[in-house]
mmCIF file of C-alpha atoms and ligand atoms in Angstrom:
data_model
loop_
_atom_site.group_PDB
_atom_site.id
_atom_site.type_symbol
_atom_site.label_atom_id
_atom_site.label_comp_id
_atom_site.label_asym_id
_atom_site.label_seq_id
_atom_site.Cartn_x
_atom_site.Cartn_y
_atom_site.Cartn_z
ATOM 1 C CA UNK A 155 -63.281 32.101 -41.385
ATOM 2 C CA UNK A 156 -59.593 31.372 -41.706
ATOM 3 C CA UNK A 157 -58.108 27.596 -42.502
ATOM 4 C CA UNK A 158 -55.423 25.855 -41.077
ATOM 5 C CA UNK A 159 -54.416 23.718 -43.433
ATOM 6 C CA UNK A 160 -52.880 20.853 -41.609
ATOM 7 C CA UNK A 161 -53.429 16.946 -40.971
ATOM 8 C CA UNK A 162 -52.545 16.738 -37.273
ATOM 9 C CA UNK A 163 -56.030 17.203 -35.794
ATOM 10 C CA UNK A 164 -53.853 17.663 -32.380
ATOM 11 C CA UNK A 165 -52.445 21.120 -33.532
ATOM 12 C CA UNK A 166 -55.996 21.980 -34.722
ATOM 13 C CA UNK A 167 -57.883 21.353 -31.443
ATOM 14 C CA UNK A 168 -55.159 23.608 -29.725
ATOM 15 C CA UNK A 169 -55.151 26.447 -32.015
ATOM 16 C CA UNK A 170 -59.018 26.195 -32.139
ATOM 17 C CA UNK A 171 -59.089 26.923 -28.295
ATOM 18 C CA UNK A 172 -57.327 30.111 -29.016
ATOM 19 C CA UNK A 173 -58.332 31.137 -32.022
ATOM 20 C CA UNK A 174 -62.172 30.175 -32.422
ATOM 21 C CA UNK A 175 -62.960 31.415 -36.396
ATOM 22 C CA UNK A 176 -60.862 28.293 -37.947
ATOM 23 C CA UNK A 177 -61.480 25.453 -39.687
ATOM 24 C CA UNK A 178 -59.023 22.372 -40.300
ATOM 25 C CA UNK A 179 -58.569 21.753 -43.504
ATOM 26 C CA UNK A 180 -55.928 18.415 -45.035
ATOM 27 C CA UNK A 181 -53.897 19.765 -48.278
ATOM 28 C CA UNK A 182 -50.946 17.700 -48.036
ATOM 29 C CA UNK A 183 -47.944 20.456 -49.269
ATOM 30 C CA UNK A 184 -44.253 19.620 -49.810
ATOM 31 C CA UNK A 185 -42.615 20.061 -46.653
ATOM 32 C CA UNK A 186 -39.177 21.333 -47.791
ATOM 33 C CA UNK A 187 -35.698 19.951 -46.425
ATOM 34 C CA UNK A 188 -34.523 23.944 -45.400
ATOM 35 C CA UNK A 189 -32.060 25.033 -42.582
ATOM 36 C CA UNK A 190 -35.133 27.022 -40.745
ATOM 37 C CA UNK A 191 -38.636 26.155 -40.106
ATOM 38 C CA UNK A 192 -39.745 29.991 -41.412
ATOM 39 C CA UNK A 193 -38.486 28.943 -44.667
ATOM 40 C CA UNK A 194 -40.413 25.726 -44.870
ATOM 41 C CA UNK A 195 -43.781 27.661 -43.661
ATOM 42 C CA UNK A 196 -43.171 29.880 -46.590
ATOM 43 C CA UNK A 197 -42.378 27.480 -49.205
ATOM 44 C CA UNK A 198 -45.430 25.813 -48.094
ATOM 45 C CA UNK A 199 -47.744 29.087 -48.535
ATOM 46 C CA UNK A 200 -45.972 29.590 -51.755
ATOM 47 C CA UNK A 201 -47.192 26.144 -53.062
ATOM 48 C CA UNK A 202 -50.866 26.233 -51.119
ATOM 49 C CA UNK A 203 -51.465 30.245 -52.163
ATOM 50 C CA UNK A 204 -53.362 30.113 -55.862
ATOM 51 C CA UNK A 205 -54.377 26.161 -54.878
ATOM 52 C CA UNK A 206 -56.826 27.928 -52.130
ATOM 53 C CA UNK A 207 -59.491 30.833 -52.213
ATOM 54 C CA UNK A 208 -60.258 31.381 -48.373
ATOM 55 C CA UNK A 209 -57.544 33.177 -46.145
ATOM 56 C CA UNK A 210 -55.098 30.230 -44.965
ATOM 57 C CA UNK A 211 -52.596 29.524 -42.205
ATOM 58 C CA UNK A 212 -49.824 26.948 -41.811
ATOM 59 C CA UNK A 213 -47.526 25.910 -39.012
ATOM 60 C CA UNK A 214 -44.403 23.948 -38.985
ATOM 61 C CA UNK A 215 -42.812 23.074 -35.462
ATOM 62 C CA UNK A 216 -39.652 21.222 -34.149
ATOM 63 C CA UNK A 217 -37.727 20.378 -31.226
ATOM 64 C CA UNK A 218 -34.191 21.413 -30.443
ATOM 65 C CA UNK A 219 -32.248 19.762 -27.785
ATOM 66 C CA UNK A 220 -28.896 21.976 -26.872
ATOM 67 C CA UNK A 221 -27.099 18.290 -26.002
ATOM 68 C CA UNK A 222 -27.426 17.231 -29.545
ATOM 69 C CA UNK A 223 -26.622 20.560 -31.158
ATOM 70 C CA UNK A 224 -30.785 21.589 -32.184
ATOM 71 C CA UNK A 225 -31.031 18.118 -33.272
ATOM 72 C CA UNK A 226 -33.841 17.336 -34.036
ATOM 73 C CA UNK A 227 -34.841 20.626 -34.787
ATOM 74 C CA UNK A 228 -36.113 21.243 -38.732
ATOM 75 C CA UNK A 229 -36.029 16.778 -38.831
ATOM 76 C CA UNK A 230 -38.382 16.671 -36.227
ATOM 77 C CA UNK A 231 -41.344 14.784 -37.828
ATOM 78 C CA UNK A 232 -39.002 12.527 -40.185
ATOM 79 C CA UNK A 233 -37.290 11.896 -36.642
ATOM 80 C CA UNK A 234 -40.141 11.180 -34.804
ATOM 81 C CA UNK A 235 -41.349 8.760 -37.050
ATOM 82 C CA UNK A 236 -37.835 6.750 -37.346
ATOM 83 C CA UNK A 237 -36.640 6.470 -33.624
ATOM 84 C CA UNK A 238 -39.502 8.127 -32.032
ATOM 85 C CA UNK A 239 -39.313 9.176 -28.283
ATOM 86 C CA UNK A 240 -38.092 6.261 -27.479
ATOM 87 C CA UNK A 241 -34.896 6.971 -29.769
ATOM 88 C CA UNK A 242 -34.340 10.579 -28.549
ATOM 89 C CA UNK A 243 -34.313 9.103 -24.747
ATOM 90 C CA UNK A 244 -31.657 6.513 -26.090
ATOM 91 C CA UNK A 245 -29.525 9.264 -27.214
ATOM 92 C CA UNK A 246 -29.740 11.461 -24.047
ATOM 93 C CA UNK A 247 -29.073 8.533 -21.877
ATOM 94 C CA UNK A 248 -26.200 9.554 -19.497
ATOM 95 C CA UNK A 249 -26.760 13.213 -20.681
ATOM 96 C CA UNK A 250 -27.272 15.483 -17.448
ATOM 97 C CA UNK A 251 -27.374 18.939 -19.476
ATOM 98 C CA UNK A 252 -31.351 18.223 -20.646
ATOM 99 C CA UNK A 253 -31.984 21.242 -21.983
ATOM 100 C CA UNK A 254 -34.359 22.026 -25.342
ATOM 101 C CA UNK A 255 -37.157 24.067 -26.626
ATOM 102 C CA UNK A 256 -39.511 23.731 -28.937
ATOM 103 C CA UNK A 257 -40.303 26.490 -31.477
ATOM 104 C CA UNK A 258 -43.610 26.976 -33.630
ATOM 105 C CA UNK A 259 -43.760 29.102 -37.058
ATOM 106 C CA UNK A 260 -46.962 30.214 -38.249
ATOM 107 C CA UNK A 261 -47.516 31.470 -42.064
ATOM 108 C CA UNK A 262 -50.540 33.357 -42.643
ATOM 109 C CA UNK A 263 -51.668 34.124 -45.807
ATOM 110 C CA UNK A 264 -54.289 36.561 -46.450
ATOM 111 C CA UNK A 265 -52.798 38.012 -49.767
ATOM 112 C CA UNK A 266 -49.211 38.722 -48.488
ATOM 113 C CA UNK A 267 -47.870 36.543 -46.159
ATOM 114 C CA UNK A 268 -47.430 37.644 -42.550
ATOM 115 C CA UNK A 269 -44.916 35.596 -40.040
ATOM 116 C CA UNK A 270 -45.694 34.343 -36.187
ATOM 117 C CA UNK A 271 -43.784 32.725 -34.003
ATOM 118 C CA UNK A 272 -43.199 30.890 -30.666
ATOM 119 C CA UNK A 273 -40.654 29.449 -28.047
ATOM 120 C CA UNK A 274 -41.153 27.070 -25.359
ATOM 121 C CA UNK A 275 -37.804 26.775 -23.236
ATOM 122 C CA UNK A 276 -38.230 23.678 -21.460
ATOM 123 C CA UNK A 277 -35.744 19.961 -20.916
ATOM 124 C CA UNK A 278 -36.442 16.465 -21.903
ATOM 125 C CA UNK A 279 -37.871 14.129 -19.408
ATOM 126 C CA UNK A 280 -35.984 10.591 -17.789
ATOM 127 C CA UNK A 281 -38.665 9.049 -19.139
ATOM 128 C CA UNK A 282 -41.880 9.190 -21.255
ATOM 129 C CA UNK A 283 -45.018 10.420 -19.428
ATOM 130 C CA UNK A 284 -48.442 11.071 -20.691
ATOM 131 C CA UNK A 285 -50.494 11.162 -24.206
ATOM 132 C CA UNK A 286 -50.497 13.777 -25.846
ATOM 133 C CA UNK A 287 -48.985 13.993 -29.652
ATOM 134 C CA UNK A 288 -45.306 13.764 -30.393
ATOM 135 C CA UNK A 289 -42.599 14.200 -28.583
ATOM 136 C CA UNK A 290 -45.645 15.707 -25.695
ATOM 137 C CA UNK A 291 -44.620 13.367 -23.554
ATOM 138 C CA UNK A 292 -41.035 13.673 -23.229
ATOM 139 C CA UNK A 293 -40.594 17.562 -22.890
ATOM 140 C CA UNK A 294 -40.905 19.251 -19.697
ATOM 141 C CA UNK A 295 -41.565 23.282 -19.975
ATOM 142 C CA UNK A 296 -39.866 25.470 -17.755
ATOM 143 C CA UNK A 297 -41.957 26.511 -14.470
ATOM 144 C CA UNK A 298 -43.813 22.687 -15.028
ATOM 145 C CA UNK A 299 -42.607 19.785 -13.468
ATOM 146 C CA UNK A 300 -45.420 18.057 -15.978
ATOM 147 C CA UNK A 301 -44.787 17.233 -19.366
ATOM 148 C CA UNK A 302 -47.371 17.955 -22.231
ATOM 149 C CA UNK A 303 -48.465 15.016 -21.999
ATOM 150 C CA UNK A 304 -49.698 15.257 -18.527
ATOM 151 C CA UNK A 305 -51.561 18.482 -19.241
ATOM 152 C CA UNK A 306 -54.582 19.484 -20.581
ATOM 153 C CA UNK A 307 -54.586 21.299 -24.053
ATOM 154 C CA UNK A 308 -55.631 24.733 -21.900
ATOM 155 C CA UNK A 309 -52.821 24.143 -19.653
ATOM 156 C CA UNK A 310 -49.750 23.250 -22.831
ATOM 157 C CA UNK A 311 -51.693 26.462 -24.531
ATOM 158 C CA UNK A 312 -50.137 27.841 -21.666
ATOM 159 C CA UNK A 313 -46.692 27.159 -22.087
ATOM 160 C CA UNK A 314 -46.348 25.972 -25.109
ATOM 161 C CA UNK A 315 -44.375 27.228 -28.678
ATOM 162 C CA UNK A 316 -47.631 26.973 -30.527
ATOM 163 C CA UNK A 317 -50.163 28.594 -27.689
ATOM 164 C CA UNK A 318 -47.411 31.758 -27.981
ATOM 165 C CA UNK A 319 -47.246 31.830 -32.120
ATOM 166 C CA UNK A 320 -51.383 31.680 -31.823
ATOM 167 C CA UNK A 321 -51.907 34.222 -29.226
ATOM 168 C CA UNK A 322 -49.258 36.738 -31.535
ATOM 169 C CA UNK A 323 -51.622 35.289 -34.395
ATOM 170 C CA UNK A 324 -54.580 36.146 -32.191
ATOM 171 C CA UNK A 325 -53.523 39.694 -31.635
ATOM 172 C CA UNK A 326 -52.163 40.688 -35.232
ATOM 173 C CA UNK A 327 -56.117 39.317 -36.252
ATOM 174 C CA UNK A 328 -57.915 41.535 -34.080
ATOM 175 C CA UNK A 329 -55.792 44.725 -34.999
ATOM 176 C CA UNK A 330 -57.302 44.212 -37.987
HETATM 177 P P1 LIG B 208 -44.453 19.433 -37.998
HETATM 178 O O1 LIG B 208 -44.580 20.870 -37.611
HETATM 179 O O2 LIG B 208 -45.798 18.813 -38.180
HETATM 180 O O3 LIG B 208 -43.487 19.196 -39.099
HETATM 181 O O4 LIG B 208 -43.920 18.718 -36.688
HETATM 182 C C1 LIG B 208 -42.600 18.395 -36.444
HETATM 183 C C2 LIG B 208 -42.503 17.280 -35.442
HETATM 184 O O5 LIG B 208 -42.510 17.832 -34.140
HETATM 185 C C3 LIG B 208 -43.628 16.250 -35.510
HETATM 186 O O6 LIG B 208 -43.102 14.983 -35.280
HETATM 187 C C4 LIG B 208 -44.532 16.650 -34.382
HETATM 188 O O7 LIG B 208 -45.164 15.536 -33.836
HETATM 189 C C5 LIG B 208 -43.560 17.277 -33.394
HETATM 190 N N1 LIG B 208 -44.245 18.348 -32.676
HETATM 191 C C6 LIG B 208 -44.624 19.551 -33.164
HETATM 192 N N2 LIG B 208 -45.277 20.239 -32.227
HETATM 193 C C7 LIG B 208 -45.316 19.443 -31.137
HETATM 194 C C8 LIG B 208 -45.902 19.597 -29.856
HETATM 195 O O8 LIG B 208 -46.557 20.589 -29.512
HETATM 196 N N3 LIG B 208 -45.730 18.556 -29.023
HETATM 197 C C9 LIG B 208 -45.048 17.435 -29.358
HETATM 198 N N4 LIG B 208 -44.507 17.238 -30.530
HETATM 199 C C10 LIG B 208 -44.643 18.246 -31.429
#
């Protein structure tokens, strides 16, 4: 049994559809202010590692639109909880180049710490549609005309930045 130590159940009941042998697990760690999100997964193992016993996992995330230059990208939760979707759609208004991605990191640690990742190439909706979590219901992934938010968790598995970092996750677990 592996944790994920995180306190977004959302992220937890999409990696557990991939990866069945984990449990969620809330240790709140410093999330660091860093110019990449591999080096705020790893200062977050480095803070979590002698603090639990059990193998662990961690994943930091972020959106980066190409119109605002990767904004939000690494300020992606401090964003989303300031001007929210609703914010982001603001500052794309008039914007025809829509294009963004989102990218997942995933820190294992199971003694040494191994390094997953994913990319979802995708563009950010007119207009907010869906649930979902986040910014789910503003990004569109390429070869969707749905956003997260309209999908099911199977389906964004499918596409999405953290359904790619899990299944590399997945496979580097069973090699083992
Ligand atoms: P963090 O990885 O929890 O720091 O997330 C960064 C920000 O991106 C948060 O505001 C999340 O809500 C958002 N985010 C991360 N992954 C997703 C996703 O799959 N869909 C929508 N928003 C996401």
């Amino acid at each position: 049994m592996i944790y994920f130590i995180t306190g977004n159940r959302h992220k937890y009941v999409e990696a557990k559809k991939i990866i069945d042998d984990i449990e969620m697990k809330h240790i709140p760690y410093p999330e660091i202010q860093a110019d990449s999100l591999e080096e705020v997964a790893k200062f977050g193992i480095d803070y979590l590692k002698n603090k639990i016993e059990a193998k662990f996992f961690l994943e930091d995330s972020g959106l980066f639109i190409d119109a605002l230059k990767g904004f939000p990208g690494v300020y992606s939760a401090y964003v989303f909880k300031t001007i929210g979707n609703d914010g982001i759609l603001k500052l794309m208004e008039g914007k025809k180049e829509r294009k963004a991605y989102f990218k997942a990191v995933i820190a294992y640690y199971d003694g040494s710490v191994h390094i997953f990742q994913g990319i979802c190439y995708g563009e950010i909706a007119m207009e907010k549609r869906g649930e979902g979590f986040g910014y789910d219901p503003i990004f569109v992934p390429e070869g969707s005309k749905k956003t997260f938010g309209e999908m099911s968790k199977e389906e964004k598995n499918k596409y999405s930045h953290r359904g790619k970092a899990l299944m590399a996750f997945k496979k580097f677990l069973n090699s083992q």
